Amino acid sequence: MKKLILRMLSVTGIFLGTGIILPSCEVENKGENFKDYFANAEVIELTGNRIRLQENGKPLSYMFNMTFFDSLILVNEFPDRDYTYKLIDLRDQSVRPFGKKGEGPNELLSDAFYFSVDHPNNRLFLTDNVHYYIYDVFDLKNGSDEPKEKFTMDQREKRFMGSTVHVNGYIVGSMLHKRFCAYQISNQELIEGEAYKGGPSMAMANQSFYMNHPTKNMAVYGMSKVPEFGILTIKKDTIEVNKFSWGETSLEVSHTKETMAVVGNEELRYEYTSVAVTEEFIYFLYSGKKIDRSSRKSMMNSGLSNEVYVLDWEGKPIRKYNLDQPTRSIAVDSKNKILYTASFEEDPTLVAYNLTDPK
């Protein structure tokens, strides 16, 4: 076990300071679960159009998550041997591999699959949670995949776990020792958040995925196997947490001499599986299905959904979209009002939905 922890925490040298966190503000639950929370929201049926993509080399295979920015869609294909991502250019429907794996210059460690978009400065952040690479979106649109900047964080004792996003000069996400943290890039200081119930050993059982607000100092998180999401506001030396919860984690962390594993019970469900955001709204792809482990296919199907729930940045329900087919991930083009999804089939591709304006 000692060897594993050392491997997980050992990287390079930056000193981290400490900020404070404001108490979490948890909204009184409405209904028994997340779907009940939307009981009075408008429901809109959507029919999608399959986009015919010009794929060079290996086609799209996984499409676990994605994000839209300036006519490009970045798609997570992390099980691929050579590249973590593919870039879809909607101007000509072309697809190219992106995010080379390896230990060479500007290459991502093999377990890297986190991203965020700095919209005001037109930059893309990629990270393997050790190295952070910053790309100019204009360069990406013109076929240049070399990063403009990069930096490395020391996380020997305070390590980000899983998804992180860039929020106006901060890296925001969950750490091994605290649930919510914000690392200020310029002065290398850290604002620490609330502790895990059960201590740091429960970090793996409380992992969240994040998406940053396009322009404000805010981010939203969702938990894939816990009925909880929340909205973070990053301020000077503080993090405000607006939490929406319908229960705590039922996951446990099993320890052996060499490994750690997250263990769930038969009642475990997939909850929030993908998120997209605009200036006004948060879009959650939500499952709510029990995880069926009887086969690999049934387990995958448990994580699919055709229901997209829309909230504002205060967490208030706005509307629900029913899609005409299940999907595993979503992205939104707010300017053209298009919801993009990943089709679930042997050869997955992109599906586009025109969003209906509320009356």
mmCIF file with all atom_site columns, N, CA and C in Angstrom, residues 46 49 51 68-73 90-91 93 141 277-280 283 321 331-340 352-357:
data_model
loop_
_atom_site.group_PDB
_atom_site.id
_atom_site.type_symbol
_atom_site.label_atom_id
_atom_site.label_alt_id
_atom_site.label_comp_id
_atom_site.label_asym_id
_atom_site.label_entity_id
_atom_site.label_seq_id
_atom_site.pdbx_PDB_ins_code
_atom_site.Cartn_x
_atom_site.Cartn_y
_atom_site.Cartn_z
_atom_site.occupancy
_atom_site.B_iso_or_equiv
_atom_site.pdbx_formal_charge
_atom_site.auth_seq_id
_atom_site.auth_comp_id
_atom_site.auth_asym_id
_atom_site.auth_atom_id
_atom_site.pdbx_PDB_model_num
ATOM 1   N N  . LEU A 1 46  ? -37.184 15.930 -28.587 1.00 0.00 ? 46  LEU A N  1
ATOM 2   C CA . LEU A 1 46  ? -36.247 16.328 -29.633 1.00 0.00 ? 46  LEU A CA 1
ATOM 3   C C  . LEU A 1 46  ? -35.928 15.152 -30.552 1.00 0.00 ? 46  LEU A C  1
ATOM 4   N N  . ASN A 1 49  ? -30.346 14.632 -35.815 1.00 0.00 ? 49  ASN A N  1
ATOM 5   C CA . ASN A 1 49  ? -29.831 14.345 -37.144 1.00 0.00 ? 49  ASN A CA 1
ATOM 6   C C  . ASN A 1 49  ? -28.393 13.844 -37.023 1.00 0.00 ? 49  ASN A C  1
ATOM 7   N N  . ILE A 1 51  ? -24.684 13.296 -37.985 1.00 0.00 ? 51  ILE A N  1
ATOM 8   C CA . ILE A 1 51  ? -23.707 14.048 -38.768 1.00 0.00 ? 51  ILE A CA 1
ATOM 9   C C  . ILE A 1 51  ? -22.745 13.067 -39.431 1.00 0.00 ? 51  ILE A C  1
ATOM 10  N N  . PHE A 1 68  ? -17.753 21.479 -26.674 1.00 0.00 ? 68  PHE A N  1
ATOM 11  C CA . PHE A 1 68  ? -17.806 22.280 -27.897 1.00 0.00 ? 68  PHE A CA 1
ATOM 12  C C  . PHE A 1 68  ? -17.102 23.602 -27.667 1.00 0.00 ? 68  PHE A C  1
ATOM 13  N N  . PHE A 1 69  ? -16.306 24.063 -28.661 1.00 0.00 ? 69  PHE A N  1
ATOM 14  C CA . PHE A 1 69  ? -15.752 25.407 -28.625 1.00 0.00 ? 69  PHE A CA 1
ATOM 15  C C  . PHE A 1 69  ? -15.407 25.861 -30.039 1.00 0.00 ? 69  PHE A C  1
ATOM 16  N N  . ASP A 1 70  ? -16.011 26.963 -30.459 1.00 0.00 ? 70  ASP A N  1
ATOM 17  C CA . ASP A 1 70  ? -15.636 27.662 -31.696 1.00 0.00 ? 70  ASP A CA 1
ATOM 18  C C  . ASP A 1 70  ? -15.545 26.724 -32.905 1.00 0.00 ? 70  ASP A C  1
ATOM 19  N N  . SER A 1 71  ? -16.606 26.027 -33.222 1.00 0.00 ? 71  SER A N  1
ATOM 20  C CA . SER A 1 71  ? -16.745 25.123 -34.372 1.00 0.00 ? 71  SER A CA 1
ATOM 21  C C  . SER A 1 71  ? -15.993 23.807 -34.212 1.00 0.00 ? 71  SER A C  1
ATOM 22  N N  . LEU A 1 72  ? -15.351 23.561 -33.052 1.00 0.00 ? 72  LEU A N  1
ATOM 23  C CA . LEU A 1 72  ? -14.653 22.312 -32.797 1.00 0.00 ? 72  LEU A CA 1
ATOM 24  C C  . LEU A 1 72  ? -15.338 21.548 -31.660 1.00 0.00 ? 72  LEU A C  1
ATOM 25  N N  . ILE A 1 73  ? -15.277 20.226 -31.723 1.00 0.00 ? 73  ILE A N  1
ATOM 26  C CA . ILE A 1 73  ? -15.713 19.386 -30.617 1.00 0.00 ? 73  ILE A CA 1
ATOM 27  C C  . ILE A 1 73  ? -14.556 18.478 -30.235 1.00 0.00 ? 73  ILE A C  1
ATOM 28  N N  . LEU A 1 90  ? -16.324 20.945 -37.208 1.00 0.00 ? 90  LEU A N  1
ATOM 29  C CA . LEU A 1 90  ? -17.666 20.989 -37.776 1.00 0.00 ? 90  LEU A CA 1
ATOM 30  C C  . LEU A 1 90  ? -17.735 21.795 -39.063 1.00 0.00 ? 90  LEU A C  1
ATOM 31  N N  . ARG A 1 91  ? -16.669 22.511 -39.400 1.00 0.00 ? 91  ARG A N  1
ATOM 32  C CA . ARG A 1 91  ? -16.661 23.267 -40.656 1.00 0.00 ? 91  ARG A CA 1
ATOM 33  C C  . ARG A 1 91  ? -16.612 22.339 -41.868 1.00 0.00 ? 91  ARG A C  1
ATOM 34  N N  . GLN A 1 93  ? -16.577 18.660 -41.151 1.00 0.00 ? 93  GLN A N  1
ATOM 35  C CA . GLN A 1 93  ? -16.916 17.353 -40.580 1.00 0.00 ? 93  GLN A CA 1
ATOM 36  C C  . GLN A 1 93  ? -15.711 16.406 -40.523 1.00 0.00 ? 93  GLN A C  1
ATOM 37  N N  . LYS A 1 141 ? -7.762  25.278 -34.874 1.00 0.00 ? 141 LYS A N  1
ATOM 38  C CA . LYS A 1 141 ? -8.622  25.387 -36.052 1.00 0.00 ? 141 LYS A CA 1
ATOM 39  C C  . LYS A 1 141 ? -7.812  25.380 -37.342 1.00 0.00 ? 141 LYS A C  1
ATOM 40  N N  . VAL A 1 277 ? -22.365 23.197 -20.544 1.00 0.00 ? 277 VAL A N  1
ATOM 41  C CA . VAL A 1 277 ? -22.785 24.470 -19.954 1.00 0.00 ? 277 VAL A CA 1
ATOM 42  C C  . VAL A 1 277 ? -22.793 25.579 -21.004 1.00 0.00 ? 277 VAL A C  1
ATOM 43  N N  . THR A 1 278 ? -23.603 26.620 -20.717 1.00 0.00 ? 278 THR A N  1
ATOM 44  C CA . THR A 1 278 ? -23.587 27.877 -21.453 1.00 0.00 ? 278 THR A CA 1
ATOM 45  C C  . THR A 1 278 ? -23.563 29.003 -20.431 1.00 0.00 ? 278 THR A C  1
ATOM 46  N N  . GLU A 1 279 ? -23.586 30.234 -20.901 1.00 0.00 ? 279 GLU A N  1
ATOM 47  C CA . GLU A 1 279 ? -23.630 31.380 -19.987 1.00 0.00 ? 279 GLU A CA 1
ATOM 48  C C  . GLU A 1 279 ? -24.819 31.301 -19.044 1.00 0.00 ? 279 GLU A C  1
ATOM 49  N N  . GLU A 1 280 ? -25.943 30.802 -19.541 1.00 0.00 ? 280 GLU A N  1
ATOM 50  C CA . GLU A 1 280 ? -27.183 30.810 -18.765 1.00 0.00 ? 280 GLU A CA 1
ATOM 51  C C  . GLU A 1 280 ? -27.501 29.480 -18.085 1.00 0.00 ? 280 GLU A C  1
ATOM 52  N N  . TYR A 1 283 ? -26.509 21.776 -18.446 1.00 0.00 ? 283 TYR A N  1
ATOM 53  C CA . TYR A 1 283 ? -27.189 20.639 -19.066 1.00 0.00 ? 283 TYR A CA 1
ATOM 54  C C  . TYR A 1 283 ? -26.595 19.352 -18.487 1.00 0.00 ? 283 TYR A C  1
ATOM 55  N N  . TYR A 1 321 ? -35.217 17.780 -21.736 1.00 0.00 ? 321 TYR A N  1
ATOM 56  C CA . TYR A 1 321 ? -35.278 17.335 -23.125 1.00 0.00 ? 321 TYR A CA 1
ATOM 57  C C  . TYR A 1 321 ? -35.300 15.807 -23.162 1.00 0.00 ? 321 TYR A C  1
ATOM 58  N N  . ALA A 1 331 ? -22.636 17.851 -25.608 1.00 0.00 ? 331 ALA A N  1
ATOM 59  C CA . ALA A 1 331 ? -21.977 19.152 -25.703 1.00 0.00 ? 331 ALA A CA 1
ATOM 60  C C  . ALA A 1 331 ? -22.981 20.126 -26.304 1.00 0.00 ? 331 ALA A C  1
ATOM 61  N N  . VAL A 1 332 ? -22.800 21.427 -26.045 1.00 0.00 ? 332 VAL A N  1
ATOM 62  C CA . VAL A 1 332 ? -23.772 22.422 -26.502 1.00 0.00 ? 332 VAL A CA 1
ATOM 63  C C  . VAL A 1 332 ? -23.078 23.570 -27.222 1.00 0.00 ? 332 VAL A C  1
ATOM 64  N N  . ASP A 1 333 ? -23.608 23.912 -28.385 1.00 0.00 ? 333 ASP A N  1
ATOM 65  C CA . ASP A 1 333 ? -23.234 25.130 -29.111 1.00 0.00 ? 333 ASP A CA 1
ATOM 66  C C  . ASP A 1 333 ? -24.310 26.155 -28.782 1.00 0.00 ? 333 ASP A C  1
ATOM 67  N N  . SER A 1 334 ? -23.993 27.084 -27.869 1.00 0.00 ? 334 SER A N  1
ATOM 68  C CA . SER A 1 334 ? -25.011 28.031 -27.395 1.00 0.00 ? 334 SER A CA 1
ATOM 69  C C  . SER A 1 334 ? -25.376 29.061 -28.459 1.00 0.00 ? 334 SER A C  1
ATOM 70  N N  . LYS A 1 335 ? -24.415 29.432 -29.298 1.00 0.00 ? 335 LYS A N  1
ATOM 71  C CA . LYS A 1 335 ? -24.669 30.454 -30.323 1.00 0.00 ? 335 LYS A CA 1
ATOM 72  C C  . LYS A 1 335 ? -25.693 29.963 -31.336 1.00 0.00 ? 335 LYS A C  1
ATOM 73  N N  . ASN A 1 336 ? -25.505 28.748 -31.822 1.00 0.00 ? 336 ASN A N  1
ATOM 74  C CA . ASN A 1 336 ? -26.408 28.191 -32.833 1.00 0.00 ? 336 ASN A CA 1
ATOM 75  C C  . ASN A 1 336 ? -27.504 27.325 -32.240 1.00 0.00 ? 336 ASN A C  1
ATOM 76  N N  . LYS A 1 337 ? -27.511 27.208 -30.905 1.00 0.00 ? 337 LYS A N  1
ATOM 77  C CA . LYS A 1 337 ? -28.544 26.473 -30.178 1.00 0.00 ? 337 LYS A CA 1
ATOM 78  C C  . LYS A 1 337 ? -28.660 25.032 -30.672 1.00 0.00 ? 337 LYS A C  1
ATOM 79  N N  . ILE A 1 338 ? -27.533 24.329 -30.587 1.00 0.00 ? 338 ILE A N  1
ATOM 80  C CA . ILE A 1 338 ? -27.483 22.933 -31.003 1.00 0.00 ? 338 ILE A CA 1
ATOM 81  C C  . ILE A 1 338 ? -26.924 22.094 -29.858 1.00 0.00 ? 338 ILE A C  1
ATOM 82  N N  . LEU A 1 339 ? -27.610 21.013 -29.553 1.00 0.00 ? 339 LEU A N  1
ATOM 83  C CA . LEU A 1 339 ? -27.131 20.020 -28.593 1.00 0.00 ? 339 LEU A CA 1
ATOM 84  C C  . LEU A 1 339 ? -26.503 18.877 -29.380 1.00 0.00 ? 339 LEU A C  1
ATOM 85  N N  . TYR A 1 340 ? -25.245 18.582 -29.095 1.00 0.00 ? 340 TYR A N  1
ATOM 86  C CA . TYR A 1 340 ? -24.553 17.462 -29.744 1.00 0.00 ? 340 TYR A CA 1
ATOM 87  C C  . TYR A 1 340 ? -24.490 16.289 -28.766 1.00 0.00 ? 340 TYR A C  1
ATOM 88  N N  . ALA A 1 352 ? -26.886 15.670 -33.865 1.00 0.00 ? 352 ALA A N  1
ATOM 89  C CA . ALA A 1 352 ? -27.185 17.076 -33.569 1.00 0.00 ? 352 ALA A CA 1
ATOM 90  C C  . ALA A 1 352 ? -28.679 17.264 -33.349 1.00 0.00 ? 352 ALA A C  1
ATOM 91  N N  . TYR A 1 353 ? -29.017 18.017 -32.292 1.00 0.00 ? 353 TYR A N  1
ATOM 92  C CA . TYR A 1 353 ? -30.407 18.355 -31.979 1.00 0.00 ? 353 TYR A CA 1
ATOM 93  C C  . TYR A 1 353 ? -30.555 19.869 -31.956 1.00 0.00 ? 353 TYR A C  1
ATOM 94  N N  . ASN A 1 354 ? -31.516 20.388 -32.710 1.00 0.00 ? 354 ASN A N  1
ATOM 95  C CA . ASN A 1 354 ? -31.842 21.803 -32.636 1.00 0.00 ? 354 ASN A CA 1
ATOM 96  C C  . ASN A 1 354 ? -32.653 22.045 -31.364 1.00 0.00 ? 354 ASN A C  1
ATOM 97  N N  . LEU A 1 355 ? -32.170 22.908 -30.512 1.00 0.00 ? 355 LEU A N  1
ATOM 98  C CA . LEU A 1 355 ? -32.837 23.162 -29.240 1.00 0.00 ? 355 LEU A CA 1
ATOM 99  C C  . LEU A 1 355 ? -34.033 24.078 -29.457 1.00 0.00 ? 355 LEU A C  1
ATOM 100 N N  . THR A 1 356 ? -35.146 23.686 -28.865 1.00 0.00 ? 356 THR A N  1
ATOM 101 C CA . THR A 1 356 ? -36.373 24.471 -28.992 1.00 0.00 ? 356 THR A CA 1
ATOM 102 C C  . THR A 1 356 ? -36.387 25.558 -27.944 1.00 0.00 ? 356 THR A C  1
ATOM 103 N N  . ASP A 1 357 ? -36.610 26.787 -28.332 1.00 0.00 ? 357 ASP A N  1
ATOM 104 C CA . ASP A 1 357 ? -36.688 27.885 -27.373 1.00 0.00 ? 357 ASP A CA 1
ATOM 105 C C  . ASP A 1 357 ? -37.922 27.740 -26.504 1.00 0.00 ? 357 ASP A C  1
#
